[in-house]
PDB file of C-alpha atoms in Angstrom:
ATOM      1  CA  MET C   6       6.164 -28.057 -37.964  1.00 64.00           C
ATOM      2  CA  ALA C   7       6.715 -24.740 -40.088  1.00 83.00           C
ATOM      3  CA  ILE C   8       9.631 -22.759 -39.303  1.00 90.00           C
ATOM      4  CA  LEU C   9       8.202 -19.199 -38.208  1.00 94.00           C
ATOM      5  CA  ILE C  10       9.685 -15.800 -37.451  1.00 96.00           C
ATOM      6  CA  GLY C  11      11.305 -15.943 -34.167  1.00 97.00           C
ATOM      7  CA  ASP C  12      11.961 -19.672 -34.239  1.00 97.00           C
ATOM      8  CA  THR C  13      15.635 -21.062 -33.921  1.00 98.00           C
ATOM      9  CA  ALA C  14      16.982 -21.588 -37.181  1.00 98.00           C
ATOM     10  CA  PRO C  15      17.789 -25.351 -37.667  1.00 97.00           C
ATOM     11  CA  ASP C  16      21.577 -26.323 -37.938  1.00 98.00           C
ATOM     12  CA  PHE C  17      22.756 -28.732 -40.544  1.00 97.00           C
ATOM     13  CA  THR C  18      26.006 -29.837 -42.276  1.00 97.00           C
ATOM     14  CA  LEU C  19      26.171 -30.003 -46.075  1.00 96.00           C
ATOM     15  CA  ASP C  20      28.494 -30.252 -48.910  1.00 95.00           C
ATOM     16  CA  SER C  21      28.733 -26.969 -51.000  1.00 95.00           C
ATOM     17  CA  THR C  22      30.488 -25.409 -54.035  1.00 93.00           C
ATOM     18  CA  GLU C  23      33.014 -23.998 -51.166  1.00 95.00           C
ATOM     19  CA  GLY C  24      33.326 -27.256 -49.463  1.00 96.00           C
ATOM     20  CA  PRO C  25      31.673 -28.942 -46.414  1.00 97.00           C
ATOM     21  CA  ILE C  26      29.655 -26.040 -44.583  1.00 97.00           C
ATOM     22  CA  HIS C  27      28.435 -26.535 -40.803  1.00 98.00           C
ATOM     23  CA  PHE C  28      25.805 -23.978 -40.741  1.00 98.00           C
ATOM     24  CA  TYR C  29      25.830 -22.468 -37.040  1.00 98.00           C
ATOM     25  CA  ASP C  30      29.789 -22.409 -37.539  1.00 98.00           C
ATOM     26  CA  TYR C  31      29.751 -20.704 -40.774  1.00 98.00           C
ATOM     27  CA  ILE C  32      27.295 -17.826 -39.759  1.00 98.00           C
ATOM     28  CA  GLU C  33      28.648 -17.515 -36.330  1.00 98.00           C
ATOM     29  CA  GLY C  34      28.577 -13.665 -35.228  1.00 97.00           C
ATOM     30  CA  PHE C  35      26.997 -12.691 -38.552  1.00 98.00           C
ATOM     31  CA  TRP C  36      23.500 -12.461 -40.254  1.00 98.00           C
ATOM     32  CA  ALA C  37      22.383 -14.835 -42.848  1.00 98.00           C
ATOM     33  CA  VAL C  38      20.431 -15.214 -45.886  1.00 98.00           C
ATOM     34  CA  LEU C  39      19.423 -18.814 -46.684  1.00 97.00           C
ATOM     35  CA  PHE C  40      17.558 -19.088 -49.963  1.00 95.00           C
ATOM     36  CA  SER C  41      16.322 -22.453 -51.776  1.00 90.00           C
ATOM     37  CA  HIS C  42      16.214 -23.092 -55.683  1.00 84.00           C
ATOM     38  CA  PRO C  43      13.746 -25.447 -57.192  1.00 76.00           C
ATOM     39  CA  LYS C  44      16.293 -27.086 -59.603  1.00 76.00           C
ATOM     40  CA  ASN C  45      19.783 -26.556 -61.165  1.00 76.00           C
ATOM     41  CA  PHE C  46      19.937 -25.102 -64.695  1.00 81.00           C
ATOM     42  CA  THR C  47      16.579 -23.406 -64.824  1.00 85.00           C
ATOM     43  CA  PRO C  48      16.077 -19.866 -66.302  1.00 90.00           C
ATOM     44  CA  VAL C  49      14.717 -18.097 -63.094  1.00 92.00           C
ATOM     45  CA  CYS C  50      17.152 -19.624 -60.741  1.00 91.00           C
ATOM     46  CA  THR C  51      20.125 -18.644 -62.917  1.00 93.00           C
ATOM     47  CA  THR C  52      19.114 -15.059 -63.048  1.00 95.00           C
ATOM     48  CA  GLU C  53      18.623 -14.953 -59.138  1.00 95.00           C
ATOM     49  CA  LEU C  54      22.122 -16.498 -58.355  1.00 94.00           C
ATOM     50  CA  GLY C  55      23.799 -14.150 -60.841  1.00 96.00           C
ATOM     51  CA  TYR C  56      22.015 -11.113 -59.398  1.00 97.00           C
ATOM     52  CA  THR C  57      22.741 -12.079 -55.649  1.00 97.00           C
ATOM     53  CA  ALA C  58      26.372 -12.639 -56.760  1.00 97.00           C
ATOM     54  CA  LYS C  59      26.636  -8.790 -57.916  1.00 97.00           C
ATOM     55  CA  LEU C  60      25.371  -7.733 -54.663  1.00 98.00           C
ATOM     56  CA  LYS C  61      28.167  -9.289 -52.809  1.00 97.00           C
ATOM     57  CA  ASP C  62      29.592  -6.146 -51.491  1.00 98.00           C
ATOM     58  CA  GLU C  63      26.191  -5.044 -50.202  1.00 98.00           C
ATOM     59  CA  PHE C  64      25.662  -8.308 -48.317  1.00 98.00           C
ATOM     60  CA  GLU C  65      29.370  -7.986 -47.024  1.00 98.00           C
ATOM     61  CA  LYS C  66      28.782  -4.379 -45.642  1.00 97.00           C
ATOM     62  CA  ARG C  67      25.905  -5.493 -43.572  1.00 97.00           C
ATOM     63  CA  GLY C  68      27.700  -8.339 -42.197  1.00 98.00           C
ATOM     64  CA  VAL C  69      25.333 -10.914 -44.210  1.00 98.00           C
ATOM     65  CA  LYS C  70      26.463 -14.359 -45.280  1.00 98.00           C
ATOM     66  CA  VAL C  71      24.528 -15.689 -48.145  1.00 98.00           C
ATOM     67  CA  LEU C  72      23.861 -19.248 -48.577  1.00 97.00           C
ATOM     68  CA  GLY C  73      22.125 -20.884 -51.708  1.00 95.00           C
ATOM     69  CA  LEU C  74      20.485 -24.355 -51.480  1.00 93.00           C
ATOM     70  CA  SER C  75      19.546 -26.846 -54.046  1.00 89.00           C
ATOM     71  CA  VAL C  76      18.343 -30.537 -54.132  1.00 86.00           C
ATOM     72  CA  ASP C  77      20.514 -31.224 -56.966  1.00 84.00           C
ATOM     73  CA  LYS C  78      23.888 -32.979 -56.786  1.00 85.00           C
ATOM     74  CA  LEU C  79      27.145 -31.215 -55.704  1.00 86.00           C
ATOM     75  CA  GLU C  80      28.819 -32.490 -58.997  1.00 86.00           C
ATOM     76  CA  ASP C  81      25.865 -30.394 -61.131  1.00 80.00           C
ATOM     77  CA  HIS C  82      26.524 -27.393 -59.470  1.00 83.00           C
ATOM     78  CA  ALA C  83      29.874 -26.580 -61.411  1.00 85.00           C
ATOM     79  CA  GLY C  84      28.432 -26.562 -64.811  1.00 87.00           C
ATOM     80  CA  TRP C  85      25.568 -24.597 -63.488  1.00 88.00           C
ATOM     81  CA  ALA C  86      28.025 -21.982 -62.175  1.00 90.00           C
ATOM     82  CA  LYS C  87      29.692 -21.600 -65.568  1.00 92.00           C
ATOM     83  CA  ASP C  88      26.166 -20.854 -66.949  1.00 93.00           C
ATOM     84  CA  ILE C  89      25.562 -18.304 -64.350  1.00 93.00           C
ATOM     85  CA  GLU C  90      28.922 -16.597 -65.051  1.00 95.00           C
ATOM     86  CA  GLU C  91      28.277 -16.814 -69.038  1.00 95.00           C
ATOM     87  CA  THR C  92      24.863 -15.488 -69.128  1.00 96.00           C
ATOM     88  CA  GLN C  93      24.817 -13.084 -66.030  1.00 96.00           C
ATOM     89  CA  GLY C  94      28.141 -11.465 -66.132  1.00 96.00           C
ATOM     90  CA  ALA C  95      28.853 -12.555 -62.462  1.00 95.00           C
ATOM     91  CA  ALA C  96      30.758 -15.731 -60.908  1.00 94.00           C
ATOM     92  CA  LEU C  97      29.097 -17.501 -58.107  1.00 94.00           C
ATOM     93  CA  ASN C  98      30.774 -16.012 -55.111  1.00 96.00           C
ATOM     94  CA  PHE C  99      28.780 -17.637 -52.371  1.00 96.00           C
ATOM     95  CA  PRO C 100      28.185 -21.318 -51.073  1.00 95.00           C
ATOM     96  CA  LEU C 101      25.685 -23.423 -53.200  1.00 93.00           C
ATOM     97  CA  LEU C 102      24.374 -26.217 -50.844  1.00 94.00           C
ATOM     98  CA  ALA C 103      23.921 -29.737 -52.185  1.00 92.00           C
ATOM     99  CA  ASP C 104      20.907 -30.964 -50.165  1.00 91.00           C
ATOM    100  CA  THR C 105      20.391 -34.037 -52.194  1.00 90.00           C
ATOM    101  CA  ASN C 106      18.037 -36.040 -50.025  1.00 88.00           C
ATOM    102  CA  GLY C 107      16.130 -33.048 -49.317  1.00 87.00           C
ATOM    103  CA  GLU C 108      16.690 -33.386 -45.585  1.00 91.00           C
ATOM    104  CA  VAL C 109      17.501 -29.633 -44.938  1.00 92.00           C
ATOM    105  CA  ALA C 110      14.566 -28.432 -47.378  1.00 89.00           C
ATOM    106  CA  ARG C 111      12.107 -30.566 -45.231  1.00 89.00           C
ATOM    107  CA  GLN C 112      13.755 -28.808 -41.937  1.00 92.00           C
ATOM    108  CA  TYR C 113      13.014 -25.610 -43.255  1.00 93.00           C
ATOM    109  CA  ASP C 114       9.520 -26.484 -45.012  1.00 88.00           C
ATOM    110  CA  MET C 115      10.807 -25.384 -48.242  1.00 86.00           C
ATOM    111  CA  ILE C 116       8.890 -28.211 -49.999  1.00 77.00           C
ATOM    112  CA  HIS C 117       5.203 -27.839 -50.362  1.00 63.00           C
ATOM    113  CA  PRO C 118       3.571 -30.856 -51.692  1.00 57.00           C
ATOM    114  CA  ASN C 119       0.621 -29.152 -53.234  1.00 56.00           C
ATOM    115  CA  ALA C 120       3.149 -27.144 -55.383  1.00 56.00           C
ATOM    116  CA  ASP C 121       5.751 -29.891 -55.906  1.00 56.00           C
ATOM    117  CA  ASN C 122       6.614 -32.921 -53.895  1.00 51.00           C
ATOM    118  CA  SER C 123       9.994 -32.830 -54.422  1.00 52.00           C
ATOM    119  CA  LEU C 124      11.247 -29.587 -55.598  1.00 62.00           C
ATOM    120  CA  THR C 125      11.513 -26.604 -53.272  1.00 64.00           C
ATOM    121  CA  VAL C 126       9.733 -23.310 -53.806  1.00 68.00           C
ATOM    122  CA  ARG C 127      11.734 -20.124 -53.563  1.00 85.00           C
ATOM    123  CA  SER C 128      12.268 -19.719 -50.182  1.00 91.00           C
ATOM    124  CA  VAL C 129      13.991 -16.986 -48.226  1.00 95.00           C
ATOM    125  CA  PHE C 130      15.037 -16.844 -44.776  1.00 97.00           C
ATOM    126  CA  VAL C 131      16.932 -14.067 -42.962  1.00 98.00           C
ATOM    127  CA  ILE C 132      18.636 -15.247 -39.849  1.00 98.00           C
ATOM    128  CA  GLY C 133      20.006 -13.179 -37.197  1.00 98.00           C
ATOM    129  CA  PRO C 134      23.394 -13.449 -35.180  1.00 97.00           C
ATOM    130  CA  ASP C 135      21.130 -15.225 -32.475  1.00 98.00           C
ATOM    131  CA  LYS C 136      20.361 -17.972 -35.056  1.00 98.00           C
ATOM    132  CA  LYS C 137      16.644 -16.960 -35.104  1.00 98.00           C
ATOM    133  CA  VAL C 138      14.634 -16.251 -38.109  1.00 98.00           C
ATOM    134  CA  LYS C 139      13.840 -12.702 -38.660  1.00 98.00           C
ATOM    135  CA  LEU C 140      12.226 -13.025 -41.893  1.00 97.00           C
ATOM    136  CA  LYS C 141      10.697 -15.672 -44.033  1.00 96.00           C
ATOM    137  CA  ILE C 142       9.261 -14.904 -47.599  1.00 94.00           C
ATOM    138  CA  GLU C 143       8.141 -17.765 -50.035  1.00 91.00           C
ATOM    139  CA  TYR C 144       7.658 -17.341 -53.858  1.00 89.00           C
ATOM    140  CA  PRO C 145       6.046 -19.893 -56.221  1.00 85.00           C
ATOM    141  CA  ALA C 146       8.564 -21.418 -58.661  1.00 81.00           C
ATOM    142  CA  SER C 147       7.701 -19.406 -61.589  1.00 85.00           C
ATOM    143  CA  THR C 148       8.475 -16.143 -60.017  1.00 90.00           C
ATOM    144  CA  GLY C 149      11.552 -14.565 -59.423  1.00 92.00           C
ATOM    145  CA  ARG C 150      12.489 -13.075 -56.129  1.00 93.00           C
ATOM    146  CA  ASN C 151      13.568  -9.363 -55.441  1.00 96.00           C
ATOM    147  CA  PHE C 152      16.737  -9.238 -53.608  1.00 96.00           C
ATOM    148  CA  ASP C 153      16.842  -5.414 -53.400  1.00 97.00           C
ATOM    149  CA  GLU C 154      13.796  -6.101 -51.198  1.00 97.00           C
ATOM    150  CA  VAL C 155      15.715  -8.590 -49.157  1.00 97.00           C
ATOM    151  CA  LEU C 156      18.520  -5.960 -48.471  1.00 98.00           C
ATOM    152  CA  ARG C 157      15.889  -3.325 -47.623  1.00 98.00           C
ATOM    153  CA  VAL C 158      14.296  -5.520 -44.939  1.00 97.00           C
ATOM    154  CA  ILE C 159      17.981  -6.519 -43.724  1.00 98.00           C
ATOM    155  CA  ASP C 160      18.191  -2.638 -43.210  1.00 98.00           C
ATOM    156  CA  SER C 161      15.258  -2.468 -41.545  1.00 98.00           C
ATOM    157  CA  LEU C 162      15.861  -5.440 -39.162  1.00 98.00           C
ATOM    158  CA  GLN C 163      19.273  -4.267 -38.329  1.00 97.00           C
ATOM    159  CA  LEU C 164      18.080  -0.814 -37.510  1.00 97.00           C
ATOM    160  CA  THR C 165      15.341  -1.768 -35.468  1.00 96.00           C
ATOM    161  CA  ALA C 166      17.106  -4.519 -33.518  1.00 94.00           C
ATOM    162  CA  LYS C 167      19.687  -1.531 -32.447  1.00 95.00           C
ATOM    163  CA  HIS C 168      16.977   1.191 -31.966  1.00 95.00           C
ATOM    164  CA  GLN C 169      13.571   1.160 -30.671  1.00 94.00           C
ATOM    165  CA  VAL C 170      12.036   2.254 -33.861  1.00 97.00           C
ATOM    166  CA  ALA C 171       9.910   0.532 -36.491  1.00 98.00           C
ATOM    167  CA  THR C 172      10.135   1.459 -40.254  1.00 98.00           C
ATOM    168  CA  PRO C 173       6.887   2.670 -42.165  1.00 98.00           C
ATOM    169  CA  VAL C 174       5.433   1.265 -45.493  1.00 98.00           C
ATOM    170  CA  ASN C 175       7.908   1.295 -48.473  1.00 97.00           C
ATOM    171  CA  TRP C 176      10.966   2.566 -46.185  1.00 98.00           C
ATOM    172  CA  LYS C 177      14.303   2.805 -47.470  1.00 97.00           C
ATOM    173  CA  ASN C 178      17.548   3.246 -45.754  1.00 96.00           C
ATOM    174  CA  GLY C 179      18.104   7.040 -44.716  1.00 96.00           C
ATOM    175  CA  GLU C 180      14.120   8.085 -44.296  1.00 98.00           C
ATOM    176  CA  ASP C 181      12.190   8.704 -41.346  1.00 98.00           C
ATOM    177  CA  VAL C 182      11.255   6.085 -38.918  1.00 98.00           C
ATOM    178  CA  ILE C 183       8.529   5.712 -36.082  1.00 98.00           C
ATOM    179  CA  ILE C 184       9.159   5.868 -32.491  1.00 98.00           C
ATOM    180  CA  VAL C 185       7.491   2.419 -31.224  1.00 97.00           C
ATOM    181  CA  PRO C 186       4.620   3.005 -28.904  1.00 96.00           C
ATOM    182  CA  ALA C 187       6.481   1.124 -25.978  1.00 95.00           C
ATOM    183  CA  VAL C 188       8.658   4.278 -25.637  1.00 96.00           C
ATOM    184  CA  SER C 189       6.997   7.069 -23.572  1.00 97.00           C
ATOM    185  CA  ASN C 190       7.170  10.416 -24.651  1.00 96.00           C
ATOM    186  CA  GLU C 191       9.514  11.175 -21.474  1.00 96.00           C
ATOM    187  CA  ALA C 192      11.863   8.353 -22.929  1.00 96.00           C
ATOM    188  CA  ALA C 193      11.655   9.499 -26.217  1.00 96.00           C
ATOM    189  CA  ARG C 194      12.649  13.212 -25.441  1.00 95.00           C
ATOM    190  CA  GLU C 195      15.930  11.859 -23.967  1.00 94.00           C
ATOM    191  CA  LYS C 196      16.569   9.703 -27.426  1.00 93.00           C
ATOM    192  CA  TYR C 197      15.401  12.475 -29.595  1.00 94.00           C
ATOM    193  CA  PRO C 198      16.141  16.011 -27.839  1.00 93.00           C
ATOM    194  CA  GLU C 199      15.350  17.565 -31.167  1.00 93.00           C
ATOM    195  CA  GLY C 200      11.586  16.390 -31.075  1.00 95.00           C
ATOM    196  CA  TRP C 201       9.537  14.537 -33.683  1.00 97.00           C
ATOM    197  CA  LYS C 202       6.399  14.907 -35.837  1.00 97.00           C
ATOM    198  CA  GLU C 203       3.571  13.593 -33.978  1.00 97.00           C
ATOM    199  CA  LEU C 204       0.601  12.541 -36.418  1.00 97.00           C
ATOM    200  CA  LYS C 205      -1.169  10.649 -33.559  1.00 97.00           C
ATOM    201  CA  PRO C 206       0.103   9.775 -30.077  1.00 95.00           C
ATOM    202  CA  TYR C 207       0.856   6.209 -31.457  1.00 96.00           C
ATOM    203  CA  LEU C 208       2.476   7.613 -34.656  1.00 98.00           C
ATOM    204  CA  ARG C 209       5.735   9.682 -33.790  1.00 98.00           C
ATOM    205  CA  ILE C 210       7.797  10.243 -36.749  1.00 98.00           C
ATOM    206  CA  VAL C 211      11.648  11.016 -36.559  1.00 97.00           C
ATOM    207  CA  PRO C 212      14.595  10.938 -38.865  1.00 97.00           C
ATOM    208  CA  GLN C 213      16.501   7.735 -38.845  1.00 97.00           C
ATOM    209  CA  PRO C 214      18.989   7.278 -36.115  1.00 93.00           C
ATOM    210  CA  ARG C 215      22.663   6.974 -37.137  1.00 85.00           C
ATOM    211  CA  ALA C 216      24.461   6.015 -33.988  1.00 65.00           C
TER     212      ALA C 216
END
């Protein structure tokens, strides 16, 4: 069964570059990003891990823990980490999991047999503090991911989890948002006493809530 948005993320325990990690304990009270890598010592993965390491402060200020997953052996991770630091200018600063038997990759449906029957595709899961999957993105092995987009979606997920709003196309943090249709005009007036722009009864635009 595929893991879908709204499903509870499977728990697991794996060795990592930062020691054994019990997933649920590690992310307790935090948001999490779990993303898979087809193979160590590959060019696209090297650029992805380096860029993600550079985003450490951005993830931390959003209360997000990042974990990478590879089906290669733990002893191979150290050499790759040196290459990442040398070529990308950033040292690995988040756990890289060693899923050597592919058990977690299969739990998360990261292996697509029609693409490759042993290597993972480039899966990204954003998981909330409630341990439920909030976002799932999959890329082919040949295409690097956009981690600026992952941060953008996390901003939206965290905002919309707190307020009864949705974010429009290409939204970025700080831009106007949409009052969800489930909020009546009466309720909206209490929440937004300064009013809103009504393009249609179902499309009401307000400044992003700050509280």
